[in-house]
CSV table of C-alpha atoms and ligand atoms in Angstrom, one decimal:
chain,number,residue,atom,x,y,z
A,1,MET,CA,-76.3,-33.8,-33.4
A,2,LYS,CA,-79.1,-36.3,-32.6
A,3,ARG,CA,-81.9,-35.6,-35.1
A,4,ILE,CA,-85.2,-35.2,-33.2
A,5,THR,CA,-88.1,-34.9,-35.6
A,6,LEU,CA,-91.3,-33.0,-34.9
A,7,THR,CA,-93.1,-36.3,-34.5
A,8,GLN,CA,-90.7,-37.5,-31.9
A,9,TYR,CA,-90.9,-34.2,-30.0
A,10,LEU,CA,-94.7,-34.5,-30.0
A,11,ILE,CA,-94.7,-38.1,-28.9
A,12,GLU,CA,-92.4,-37.2,-26.0
A,13,GLN,CA,-94.6,-34.2,-25.0
A,14,GLN,CA,-97.6,-36.6,-25.1
A,15,ARG,CA,-95.8,-39.0,-22.7
A,16,LEU,CA,-95.3,-36.1,-20.3
A,17,GLY,CA,-99.1,-35.8,-20.0
A,18,GLY,CA,-99.4,-32.0,-20.7
A,19,ASN,CA,-101.6,-30.5,-23.4
A,20,VAL,CA,-100.6,-33.0,-26.1
A,21,THR,CA,-103.2,-35.6,-26.8
A,22,PRO,CA,-103.1,-38.0,-29.8
A,23,GLU,CA,-105.6,-35.7,-31.5
A,24,LEU,CA,-103.6,-32.5,-30.8
A,25,ARG,CA,-100.4,-34.3,-32.0
A,26,LEU,CA,-102.2,-35.2,-35.3
A,27,LEU,CA,-103.4,-31.5,-35.6
A,28,ILE,CA,-99.9,-30.1,-35.2
A,29,GLU,CA,-98.4,-32.7,-37.6
A,30,VAL,CA,-101.1,-31.9,-40.2
A,31,VAL,CA,-100.5,-28.1,-39.9
A,32,ALA,CA,-96.7,-28.7,-40.2
A,33,ARG,CA,-97.3,-30.8,-43.3
A,34,ALA,CA,-99.4,-28.0,-44.8
A,35,CYS,CA,-96.7,-25.5,-44.0
A,36,LYS,CA,-94.2,-27.7,-46.0
A,37,ALA,CA,-96.6,-27.5,-49.0
A,38,ILE,CA,-97.0,-23.7,-48.6
A,39,SER,CA,-93.2,-23.4,-48.3
A,40,HIS,CA,-92.9,-25.4,-51.6
A,41,ALA,CA,-95.4,-23.1,-53.3
A,42,VAL,CA,-93.8,-19.9,-52.0
A,43,ASN,CA,-90.4,-21.0,-53.0
A,44,LYS,CA,-91.4,-21.4,-56.7
A,45,GLY,CA,-91.8,-17.6,-56.8
A,46,ALA,CA,-92.5,-16.3,-60.3
A,47,LEU,CA,-91.9,-19.7,-61.9
A,48,ALA,CA,-95.4,-20.7,-61.0
A,49,ASP,CA,-98.4,-18.5,-61.7
A,50,MET,CA,-98.9,-17.8,-58.0
A,51,LEU,CA,-97.6,-14.3,-57.5
A,52,GLY,CA,-99.6,-11.1,-57.6
A,53,THR,CA,-103.2,-10.4,-56.5
A,54,ALA,CA,-106.2,-12.7,-56.9
A,55,GLY,CA,-108.5,-9.8,-57.7
A,56,SER,CA,-110.5,-10.3,-54.5
A,57,GLU,CA,-110.6,-8.9,-51.0
A,58,ASN,CA,-110.6,-10.6,-47.6
A,59,VAL,CA,-112.9,-9.8,-44.7
A,60,GLN,CA,-110.5,-7.1,-43.7
A,61,GLY,CA,-111.1,-5.4,-47.1
A,62,GLU,CA,-107.5,-6.1,-48.0
A,63,ALA,CA,-106.6,-7.2,-51.6
A,64,GLN,CA,-105.9,-11.0,-51.5
A,65,LYS,CA,-102.7,-12.3,-53.0
A,66,LYS,CA,-103.0,-15.6,-55.0
A,67,LEU,CA,-100.8,-17.2,-52.4
A,68,ASP,CA,-103.1,-16.0,-49.6
A,69,ILE,CA,-105.9,-18.1,-51.0
A,70,ILE,CA,-103.7,-21.0,-52.0
A,71,SER,CA,-102.3,-21.2,-48.5
A,72,ASN,CA,-105.7,-21.0,-46.9
A,73,ASP,CA,-107.0,-23.8,-49.2
A,74,ILE,CA,-104.0,-26.0,-48.4
A,75,LEU,CA,-104.6,-25.6,-44.6
A,76,ILE,CA,-108.3,-26.3,-44.9
A,77,GLU,CA,-107.9,-29.4,-47.1
A,78,ALA,CA,-105.2,-30.7,-44.8
A,79,ASN,CA,-107.3,-30.4,-41.6
A,80,GLU,CA,-110.8,-31.4,-42.7
A,81,TRP,CA,-110.6,-35.2,-42.7
A,82,GLY,CA,-108.6,-35.9,-39.5
A,83,GLY,CA,-111.4,-35.8,-37.0
A,84,HIS,CA,-109.3,-33.6,-34.7
A,85,LEU,CA,-111.0,-30.3,-35.5
A,86,ALA,CA,-114.5,-28.9,-34.8
A,87,ALA,CA,-114.0,-25.8,-36.9
A,88,MET,CA,-111.4,-23.3,-38.3
A,89,VAL,CA,-111.1,-19.6,-38.4
A,90,SER,CA,-108.9,-17.8,-40.9
A,91,GLU,CA,-107.9,-14.2,-41.7
A,92,GLU,CA,-109.1,-15.0,-45.3
A,93,MET,CA,-112.6,-16.1,-44.3
A,94,GLU,CA,-115.3,-14.1,-42.7
A,95,HIS,CA,-117.1,-16.9,-40.9
A,96,PRO,CA,-115.8,-20.1,-39.1
A,97,HIS,CA,-115.3,-23.0,-41.5
A,98,LEU,CA,-117.0,-26.1,-40.1
A,99,MET,CA,-115.9,-29.7,-40.9
A,100,PRO,CA,-117.8,-31.3,-43.7
A,101,GLU,CA,-120.7,-33.5,-42.5
A,102,HIS,CA,-119.0,-36.7,-43.8
A,103,TYR,CA,-116.0,-36.2,-41.5
A,104,PRO,CA,-116.1,-36.6,-37.7
A,105,SER,CA,-115.9,-33.4,-35.7
A,106,GLY,CA,-113.1,-33.1,-33.1
A,107,ALA,CA,-112.2,-31.4,-29.8
A,108,TYR,CA,-110.1,-28.5,-31.1
A,109,LEU,CA,-110.5,-25.2,-32.8
A,110,LEU,CA,-107.8,-24.0,-35.2
A,111,LEU,CA,-107.2,-20.3,-36.0
A,112,ILE,CA,-104.8,-19.3,-38.8
A,113,ASP,CA,-103.2,-16.4,-40.6
A,114,PRO,CA,-102.4,-18.6,-43.6
A,115,LEU,CA,-99.8,-16.3,-45.1
A,116,ASP,CA,-98.7,-13.4,-42.9
A,117,GLY,CA,-96.7,-10.6,-44.6
A,118,SER,CA,-98.5,-10.9,-47.9
A,119,SER,CA,-97.2,-7.4,-48.9
A,120,ASN,CA,-93.8,-9.0,-49.0
A,121,ILE,CA,-94.6,-11.9,-51.3
A,122,ASP,CA,-93.9,-10.1,-54.6
A,123,VAL,CA,-90.6,-8.6,-53.4
A,124,ASN,CA,-89.1,-11.9,-52.1
A,125,VAL,CA,-89.0,-11.1,-48.4
A,126,SER,CA,-89.7,-13.7,-45.8
A,127,ILE,CA,-93.4,-14.5,-45.0
A,128,GLY,CA,-95.1,-17.1,-42.9
A,129,THR,CA,-98.0,-19.0,-41.5
A,130,ILE,CA,-99.4,-18.3,-37.9
A,131,PHE,CA,-101.6,-20.8,-36.1
A,132,SER,CA,-103.4,-21.0,-32.7
A,133,VAL,CA,-105.2,-24.0,-31.2
A,134,LEU,CA,-108.1,-23.6,-28.7
A,135,PRO,CA,-110.1,-26.4,-27.0
A,136,CYS,CA,-113.7,-26.6,-28.4
A,137,PRO,CA,-115.9,-25.7,-25.4
A,138,ALA,CA,-117.9,-28.8,-24.4
A,139,GLY,CA,-121.5,-28.8,-25.3
A,140,THR,CA,-121.4,-26.1,-27.9
A,141,ASP,CA,-123.6,-27.5,-30.7
A,142,PRO,CA,-123.5,-26.2,-33.3
A,143,VAL,CA,-120.0,-24.8,-33.1
A,144,GLY,CA,-120.0,-21.2,-34.1
A,145,GLU,CA,-118.3,-17.8,-33.7
A,146,ARG,CA,-118.9,-17.8,-30.0
A,147,SER,CA,-117.0,-21.0,-29.5
A,148,PHE,CA,-113.8,-19.2,-30.6
A,149,LEU,CA,-114.2,-16.2,-28.4
A,150,GLN,CA,-111.8,-17.4,-25.7
A,151,PRO,CA,-108.9,-15.5,-24.1
A,152,GLY,CA,-105.4,-16.4,-25.4
A,153,SER,CA,-104.6,-18.0,-22.1
A,154,ASN,CA,-106.9,-20.9,-23.2
A,155,GLN,CA,-104.6,-21.8,-26.0
A,156,VAL,CA,-103.2,-25.4,-25.8
A,157,ALA,CA,-100.7,-24.9,-28.7
A,158,ALA,CA,-99.6,-22.1,-31.0
A,159,GLY,CA,-96.8,-21.4,-33.4
A,160,PHE,CA,-95.7,-20.1,-36.8
A,161,ALA,CA,-93.7,-21.1,-39.9
A,162,VAL,CA,-91.2,-18.7,-41.5
A,163,TYR,CA,-90.6,-19.2,-45.2
A,164,GLY,CA,-87.1,-17.6,-45.3
A,165,PRO,CA,-83.6,-18.7,-46.3
A,166,ALA,CA,-84.5,-21.7,-44.2
A,167,THR,CA,-88.1,-22.8,-43.5
A,168,MET,CA,-88.5,-22.7,-39.7
A,169,LEU,CA,-91.4,-24.0,-37.5
A,170,VAL,CA,-91.6,-22.4,-34.1
A,171,LEU,CA,-94.0,-24.1,-31.6
A,172,THR,CA,-95.3,-24.2,-28.1
A,173,VAL,CA,-97.6,-26.7,-26.5
A,174,GLY,CA,-97.3,-25.0,-23.2
A,175,ASN,CA,-94.0,-26.5,-22.1
A,176,GLY,CA,-91.5,-23.9,-23.4
A,177,THR,CA,-90.9,-22.8,-27.0
A,178,VAL,CA,-89.0,-24.9,-29.5
A,179,ALA,CA,-87.9,-24.3,-33.1
A,180,PHE,CA,-87.5,-26.8,-36.0
A,181,THR,CA,-85.7,-26.4,-39.3
A,182,LEU,CA,-87.1,-28.0,-42.4
A,183,ASP,CA,-84.7,-30.6,-43.9
A,184,ARG,CA,-85.9,-30.4,-47.5
A,185,GLU,CA,-83.9,-33.5,-48.6
A,186,VAL,CA,-86.1,-35.8,-46.4
A,187,GLY,CA,-89.0,-33.4,-45.8
A,188,SER,CA,-88.8,-33.5,-42.0
A,189,PHE,CA,-88.9,-30.7,-39.5
A,190,ILE,CA,-85.8,-31.3,-37.3
A,191,LEU,CA,-85.5,-29.9,-33.8
A,192,THR,CA,-82.7,-27.2,-33.9
A,193,GLU,CA,-83.6,-25.1,-30.9
A,194,PRO,CA,-84.9,-27.3,-28.0
A,195,ALA,CA,-85.2,-24.4,-25.5
A,196,VAL,CA,-85.9,-20.9,-27.0
A,197,SER,CA,-85.1,-18.2,-24.5
A,198,ILE,CA,-85.5,-14.5,-25.1
A,199,SER,CA,-83.0,-12.2,-23.4
A,200,ALA,CA,-84.8,-10.0,-20.8
A,201,ASP,CA,-83.0,-6.9,-22.2
A,202,THR,CA,-82.3,-5.7,-25.7
A,203,ALA,CA,-81.0,-2.7,-27.7
A,204,GLU,CA,-83.1,-3.4,-30.8
A,205,PHE,CA,-86.6,-2.2,-31.5
A,206,ALA,CA,-89.0,-2.9,-34.4
A,207,ILE,CA,-91.8,-0.5,-35.3
A,208,ASN,CA,-93.1,1.1,-38.5
A,209,MET,CA,-91.7,4.6,-38.0
A,210,SER,CA,-93.9,6.1,-40.8
A,211,ASN,CA,-96.7,6.0,-38.3
A,212,SER,CA,-94.9,8.1,-35.7
A,213,ARG,CA,-97.1,11.2,-36.1
A,214,ASN,CA,-100.1,9.0,-35.1
A,215,TRP,CA,-98.6,7.4,-31.9
A,216,THR,CA,-99.9,8.0,-28.4
A,217,ALA,CA,-97.6,9.8,-25.9
A,218,PRO,CA,-96.3,6.7,-24.1
A,219,ILE,CA,-95.2,5.1,-27.4
A,220,ALA,CA,-93.7,8.3,-28.7
A,221,ARG,CA,-91.8,8.7,-25.4
A,222,TYR,CA,-90.4,5.2,-25.5
A,223,ILE,CA,-89.2,5.4,-29.1
A,224,ASP,CA,-87.8,8.9,-28.6
A,225,GLU,CA,-85.7,7.6,-25.7
A,226,CYS,CA,-84.5,4.7,-27.8
A,227,LEU,CA,-83.5,7.2,-30.6
A,228,ALA,CA,-81.7,9.4,-28.1
A,229,GLY,CA,-79.5,6.4,-27.3
A,230,LYS,CA,-76.5,7.0,-25.0
A,231,THR,CA,-77.0,10.7,-25.1
A,232,GLY,CA,-80.4,10.3,-23.4
A,233,VAL,CA,-82.0,8.6,-20.3
A,234,ARG,CA,-81.5,5.0,-21.6
A,235,GLY,CA,-77.7,5.5,-21.6
A,236,LYS,CA,-77.2,3.1,-24.6
A,237,ASP,CA,-77.7,3.2,-28.3
A,238,PHE,CA,-80.5,1.2,-30.0
A,239,ASN,CA,-80.7,-0.4,-33.4
A,240,MET,CA,-83.9,-0.6,-35.5
A,241,ARG,CA,-85.4,-3.3,-37.7
A,242,TRP,CA,-88.8,-3.5,-39.5
A,243,VAL,CA,-89.4,-6.4,-41.9
A,244,ALA,CA,-93.2,-5.8,-42.2
A,245,SER,CA,-93.7,-9.6,-41.8
A,246,MET,CA,-94.6,-10.2,-38.2
A,247,VAL,CA,-93.3,-13.8,-38.4
A,248,ALA,CA,-89.8,-12.6,-39.5
A,249,ASP,CA,-89.6,-9.9,-36.9
A,250,VAL,CA,-90.8,-12.3,-34.1
A,251,TYR,CA,-88.4,-15.0,-35.3
A,252,ARG,CA,-85.5,-12.5,-35.1
A,253,ILE,CA,-86.6,-11.6,-31.5
A,254,ILE,CA,-86.8,-15.2,-30.3
A,255,SER,CA,-83.3,-15.6,-31.8
A,256,ARG,CA,-81.5,-12.5,-30.5
A,257,GLY,CA,-83.9,-10.5,-28.4
A,258,GLY,CA,-85.7,-7.3,-29.2
A,259,ILE,CA,-89.0,-5.5,-28.9
A,260,PHE,CA,-91.7,-5.6,-31.6
A,261,MET,CA,-94.4,-2.9,-31.6
A,262,TYR,CA,-97.5,-2.3,-33.6
A,263,PRO,CA,-99.4,-0.1,-31.1
A,264,ALA,CA,-103.0,1.2,-31.5
A,265,ASP,CA,-102.7,4.8,-32.7
A,266,SER,CA,-104.8,7.6,-34.1
A,267,LYS,CA,-104.8,5.8,-37.5
A,268,TYR,CA,-105.3,2.2,-36.3
A,269,LYS,CA,-107.5,3.0,-33.3
A,270,GLU,CA,-108.0,-0.7,-32.4
A,271,GLY,CA,-104.5,-1.6,-33.5
A,272,ARG,CA,-103.6,-3.2,-36.9
A,273,LEU,CA,-102.8,-6.8,-36.0
A,274,ARG,CA,-105.6,-9.3,-35.3
A,275,LEU,CA,-106.0,-10.7,-31.8
A,276,MET,CA,-107.2,-14.2,-32.4
A,277,TYR,CA,-104.7,-15.5,-35.0
A,278,GLU,CA,-101.7,-13.1,-34.9
A,279,ALA,CA,-101.4,-11.5,-31.4
A,280,ASN,CA,-102.6,-14.5,-29.3
A,281,PRO,CA,-100.4,-17.2,-30.9
A,282,MET,CA,-97.3,-14.9,-30.9
A,283,ALA,CA,-97.9,-13.9,-27.3
A,284,PHE,CA,-98.1,-17.6,-26.2
A,285,VAL,CA,-94.9,-18.4,-28.1
A,286,ILE,CA,-93.1,-15.3,-26.6
A,287,GLU,CA,-94.2,-15.9,-23.0
A,288,GLN,CA,-93.2,-19.5,-23.2
A,289,ALA,CA,-89.8,-18.3,-24.3
A,290,GLY,CA,-89.5,-16.0,-21.3
A,291,GLY,CA,-90.6,-12.8,-23.0
A,292,ALA,CA,-93.7,-10.6,-22.5
A,293,ALA,CA,-96.6,-9.5,-24.7
A,294,THR,CA,-99.0,-6.7,-24.1
A,295,ASP,CA,-101.2,-4.3,-26.0
A,296,GLY,CA,-99.0,-1.6,-24.4
A,297,ALA,CA,-100.8,-1.8,-21.1
A,298,ARG,CA,-102.6,-5.2,-20.8
A,299,ARG,CA,-101.3,-8.7,-21.1
A,300,ILE,CA,-102.4,-9.9,-24.5
A,301,LEU,CA,-103.3,-13.4,-23.3
A,302,ASP,CA,-105.8,-12.0,-20.7
A,303,ILE,CA,-107.9,-10.0,-23.3
A,304,GLU,CA,-111.4,-11.3,-23.6
A,305,PRO,CA,-112.3,-11.2,-27.3
A,306,SER,CA,-115.6,-9.9,-28.6
A,307,ALA,CA,-115.2,-10.6,-32.3
A,308,LEU,CA,-113.3,-13.1,-34.5
A,309,HIS,CA,-111.4,-10.6,-36.5
A,310,GLN,CA,-110.9,-7.9,-33.9
A,311,ARG,CA,-107.6,-6.0,-33.9
A,312,VAL,CA,-105.3,-5.2,-31.0
A,313,GLY,CA,-102.2,-3.2,-30.3
A,314,VAL,CA,-99.1,-5.3,-29.9
A,315,VAL,CA,-95.9,-4.8,-27.9
A,316,LEU,CA,-93.9,-8.0,-27.4
A,317,GLY,CA,-90.4,-9.4,-26.9
A,318,SER,CA,-87.7,-8.8,-24.3
A,319,ARG,CA,-89.6,-8.6,-21.0
A,320,ASN,CA,-87.8,-5.7,-19.4
A,321,GLU,CA,-88.4,-3.5,-22.5
A,322,VAL,CA,-92.1,-4.5,-22.7
A,323,GLU,CA,-92.4,-3.6,-19.0
A,324,GLN,CA,-90.7,-0.3,-19.6
A,325,VAL,CA,-93.5,0.5,-22.2
A,326,ARG,CA,-96.2,-0.8,-19.8
A,327,GLN,CA,-94.9,1.6,-17.1
A,328,TYR,CA,-95.3,4.5,-19.5
A,329,HIS,CA,-99.0,3.6,-19.9
A,330,LEU,CA,-99.8,3.7,-16.1
B,401,LIG,P1,-99.9,-8.2,-44.6
B,401,LIG,O1,-100.1,-9.7,-44.3
B,401,LIG,O2,-101.1,-7.5,-45.1
B,401,LIG,O3,-98.6,-7.9,-45.4
B,401,LIG,O4,-99.7,-7.5,-43.1
B,401,LIG,C1,-98.6,-8.0,-42.4
B,401,LIG,C2,-98.8,-7.6,-41.0
B,401,LIG,O5,-100.0,-8.1,-40.5
B,401,LIG,C3,-97.7,-8.1,-40.1
B,401,LIG,O6,-97.1,-9.3,-40.5
B,401,LIG,C4,-96.7,-6.9,-40.1
B,401,LIG,O7,-95.9,-6.8,-38.9
B,401,LIG,C5,-97.5,-5.7,-40.4
B,401,LIG,O8,-98.8,-6.2,-40.9
B,401,LIG,C6,-96.9,-4.8,-41.3
B,401,LIG,O9,-97.7,-3.6,-41.3
B,401,LIG,P2,-97.1,-2.3,-42.2
B,401,LIG,O10,-97.3,-2.7,-43.6
B,401,LIG,O11,-98.1,-1.2,-41.8
B,401,LIG,O12,-95.7,-2.1,-41.8
């Protein structure tokens, strides 16, 4: 198989004249290099003093794991000097992180969930990094929270890394979705899926069933019909998966189809997942792979954000199933 590296893929996308500029190419390469460093740290497990909690809380009021903070620091340090970023937003930081004065400010905004699935770190289940890239609106000086409050349809790139049996990087720059596998021997991300395509139909759903008493009627109806299987209106049996790492569940869906659901409910009234650096990047990746992504009723990428860390319901994956759920919300 001809080995195409991430750099070669980005150079070829740049030549096509789409979203990829030299600065965006640098941004994506820097984020990918940071993901390699995070993968290395994660893979040390208990051999390095990086497991467990850091004794602090993030803006969400959630206990931070040591690796949450380490990953956030790696991504900040990697992106500050390049001159491609105006500012960064992270799940682990309340306010936007501006570039230090002594570095040039760039044309892009980076939004990250540095280590998604933190509750799985200490039990050795796959976790990952999610990133979203927005253009920095012209004339915004100084760059601030409002600069980031753009709908997901404005993204110029998005993707995620999965630190699993293999370290994978899934990416879209608006010209389809591709996947790279980290070749640890040479330290390169090698293109292993040049055209990710999600099946329109599926018989596999992913949801945290322990929330079922809190679901709205449309969600409860959809899941009940899946559980009824061939004895019910769907006429086929369904399987269920729930990793509790969005990156792992989404990677499975881009690999073999499926529907992922974390709906707003009576417990998580706004939803549990964050719009700007979880739902939006995943929605961009999924749509570019032929899937669909809503909050149950509305297209995720059309949602006009009102706050950096706002939460949203998420239903994404095989487009015919996402549409079935949307129909039940009409
Ligand atoms: P953590 O990063 O706090 O573990 O949350 C992971 C996550 O944001 C997403 O990756 C999972 O799909 C979802 O939360 C898991 O939520 P439950 O723990 O309620 O299943």
